[in-house]
PDB file of C-alpha atoms in Angstrom:
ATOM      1  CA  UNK A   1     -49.544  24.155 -78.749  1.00 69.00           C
ATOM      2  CA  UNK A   2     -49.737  21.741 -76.032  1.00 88.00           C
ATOM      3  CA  UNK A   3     -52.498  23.686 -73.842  1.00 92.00           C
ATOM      4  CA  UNK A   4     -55.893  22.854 -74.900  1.00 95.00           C
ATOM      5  CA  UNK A   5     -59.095  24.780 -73.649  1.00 96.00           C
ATOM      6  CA  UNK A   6     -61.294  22.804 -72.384  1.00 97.00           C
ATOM      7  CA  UNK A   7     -63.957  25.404 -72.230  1.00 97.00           C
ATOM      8  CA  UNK A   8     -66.517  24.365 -74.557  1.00 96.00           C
ATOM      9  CA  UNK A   9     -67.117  21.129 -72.674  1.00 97.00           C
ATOM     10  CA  UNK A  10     -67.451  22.946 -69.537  1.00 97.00           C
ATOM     11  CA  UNK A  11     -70.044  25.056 -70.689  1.00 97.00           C
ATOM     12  CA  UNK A  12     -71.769  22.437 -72.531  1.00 97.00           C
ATOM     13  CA  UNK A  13     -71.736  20.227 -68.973  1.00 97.00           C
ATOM     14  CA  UNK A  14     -73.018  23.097 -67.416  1.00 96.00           C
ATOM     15  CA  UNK A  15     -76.078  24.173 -70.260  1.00 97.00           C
ATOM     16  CA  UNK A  16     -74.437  27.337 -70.216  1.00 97.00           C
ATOM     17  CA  UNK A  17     -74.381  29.183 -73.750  1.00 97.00           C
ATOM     18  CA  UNK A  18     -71.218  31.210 -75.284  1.00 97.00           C
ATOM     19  CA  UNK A  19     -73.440  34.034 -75.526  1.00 97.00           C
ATOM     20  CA  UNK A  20     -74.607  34.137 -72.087  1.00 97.00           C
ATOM     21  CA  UNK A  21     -71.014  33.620 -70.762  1.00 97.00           C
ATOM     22  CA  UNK A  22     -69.674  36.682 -72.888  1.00 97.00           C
ATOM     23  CA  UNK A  23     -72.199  38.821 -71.480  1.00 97.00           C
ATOM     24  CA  UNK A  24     -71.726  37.644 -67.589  1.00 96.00           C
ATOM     25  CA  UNK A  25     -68.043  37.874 -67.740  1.00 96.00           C
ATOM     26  CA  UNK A  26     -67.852  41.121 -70.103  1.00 96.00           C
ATOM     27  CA  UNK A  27     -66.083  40.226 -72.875  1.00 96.00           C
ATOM     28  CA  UNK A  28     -66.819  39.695 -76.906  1.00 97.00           C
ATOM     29  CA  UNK A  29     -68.633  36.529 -78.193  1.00 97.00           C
ATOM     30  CA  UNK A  30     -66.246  36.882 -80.825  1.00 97.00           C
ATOM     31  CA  UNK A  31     -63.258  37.298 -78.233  1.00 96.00           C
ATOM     32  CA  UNK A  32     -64.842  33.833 -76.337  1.00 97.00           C
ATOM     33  CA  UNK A  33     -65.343  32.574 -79.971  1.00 97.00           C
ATOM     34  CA  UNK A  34     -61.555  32.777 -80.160  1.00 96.00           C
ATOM     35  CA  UNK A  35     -60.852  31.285 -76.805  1.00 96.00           C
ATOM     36  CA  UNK A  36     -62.925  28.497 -77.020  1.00 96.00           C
ATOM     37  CA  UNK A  37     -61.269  27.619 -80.045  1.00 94.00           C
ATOM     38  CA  UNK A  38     -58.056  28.061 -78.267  1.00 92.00           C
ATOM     39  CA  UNK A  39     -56.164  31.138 -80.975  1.00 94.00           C
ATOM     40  CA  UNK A  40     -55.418  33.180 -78.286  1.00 93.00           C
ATOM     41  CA  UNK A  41     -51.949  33.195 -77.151  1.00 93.00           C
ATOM     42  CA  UNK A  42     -53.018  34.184 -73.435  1.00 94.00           C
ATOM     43  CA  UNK A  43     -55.963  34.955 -71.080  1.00 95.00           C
ATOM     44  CA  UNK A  44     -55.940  37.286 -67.980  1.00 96.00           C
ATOM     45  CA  UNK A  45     -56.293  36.195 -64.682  1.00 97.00           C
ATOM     46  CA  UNK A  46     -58.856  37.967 -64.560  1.00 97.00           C
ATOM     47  CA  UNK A  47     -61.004  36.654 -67.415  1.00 97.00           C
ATOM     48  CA  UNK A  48     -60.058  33.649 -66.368  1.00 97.00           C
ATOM     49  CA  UNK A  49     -61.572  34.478 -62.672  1.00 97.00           C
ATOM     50  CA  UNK A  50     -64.968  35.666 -63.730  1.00 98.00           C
ATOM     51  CA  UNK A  51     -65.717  32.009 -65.979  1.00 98.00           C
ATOM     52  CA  UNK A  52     -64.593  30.111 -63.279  1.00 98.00           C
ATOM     53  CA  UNK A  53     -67.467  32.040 -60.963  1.00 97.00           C
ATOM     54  CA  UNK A  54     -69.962  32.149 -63.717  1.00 97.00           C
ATOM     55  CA  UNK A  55     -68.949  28.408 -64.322  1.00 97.00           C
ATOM     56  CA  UNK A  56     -68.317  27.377 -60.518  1.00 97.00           C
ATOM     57  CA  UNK A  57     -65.169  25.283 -62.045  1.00 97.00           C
ATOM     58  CA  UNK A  58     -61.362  25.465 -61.481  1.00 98.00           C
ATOM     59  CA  UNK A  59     -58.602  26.443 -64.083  1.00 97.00           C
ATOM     60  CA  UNK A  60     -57.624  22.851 -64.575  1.00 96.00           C
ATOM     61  CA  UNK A  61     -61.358  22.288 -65.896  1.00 97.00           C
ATOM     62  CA  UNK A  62     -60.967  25.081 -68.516  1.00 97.00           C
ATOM     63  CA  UNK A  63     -57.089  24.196 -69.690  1.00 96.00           C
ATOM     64  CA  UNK A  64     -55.014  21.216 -69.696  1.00 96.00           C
ATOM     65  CA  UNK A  65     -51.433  20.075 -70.682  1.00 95.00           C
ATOM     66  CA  UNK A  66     -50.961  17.875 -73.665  1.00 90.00           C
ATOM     67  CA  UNK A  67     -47.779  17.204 -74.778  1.00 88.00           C
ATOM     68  CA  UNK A  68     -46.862  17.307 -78.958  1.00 83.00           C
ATOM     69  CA  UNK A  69     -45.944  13.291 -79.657  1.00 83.00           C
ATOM     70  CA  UNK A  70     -42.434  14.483 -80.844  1.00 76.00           C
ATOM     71  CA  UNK A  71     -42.085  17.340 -77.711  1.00 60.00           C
ATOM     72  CA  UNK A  72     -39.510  16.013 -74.943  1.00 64.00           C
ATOM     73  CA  UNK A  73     -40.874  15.373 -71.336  1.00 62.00           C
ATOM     74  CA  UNK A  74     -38.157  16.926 -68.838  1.00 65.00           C
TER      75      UNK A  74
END
């Protein structure tokens, strides 16, 4: 999949642990886990809201756009 979460750098940059994050935001460590990894197939906009407080970041810092090598560019 071309998306790629970015979100274990962020919370490495910011000396924030996974476990601390899952509790702030209200969701699983096993369900960040997963994220972080980036096997999820989606995130709500609301999930997505509460790291970027906890995180004070933007959705481009979390996720970013890169392109298979074989995958035409409109």
């Amino acid at each position: 999949m071309p998306i790629k979460v970015n979100l274990a750098v962020v919370l490495a940059q910011r000396g924030v642990k996974s476990k601390d994050l899952a509790q702030v935001i209200g969701i699983t460590e096993a369900n960040l886990s997963l994220l972080k990894q980036g096997k999820v197939k989606g995130i709500r906009f609301e999930t997505l809201e509460a790291i970027c407080q906890c995180l004070d970041c933007q959705p481009g810092d979390l996720l970013s756009f890169e392109p298979e090598p074989d995958e035409p560019t409109a």
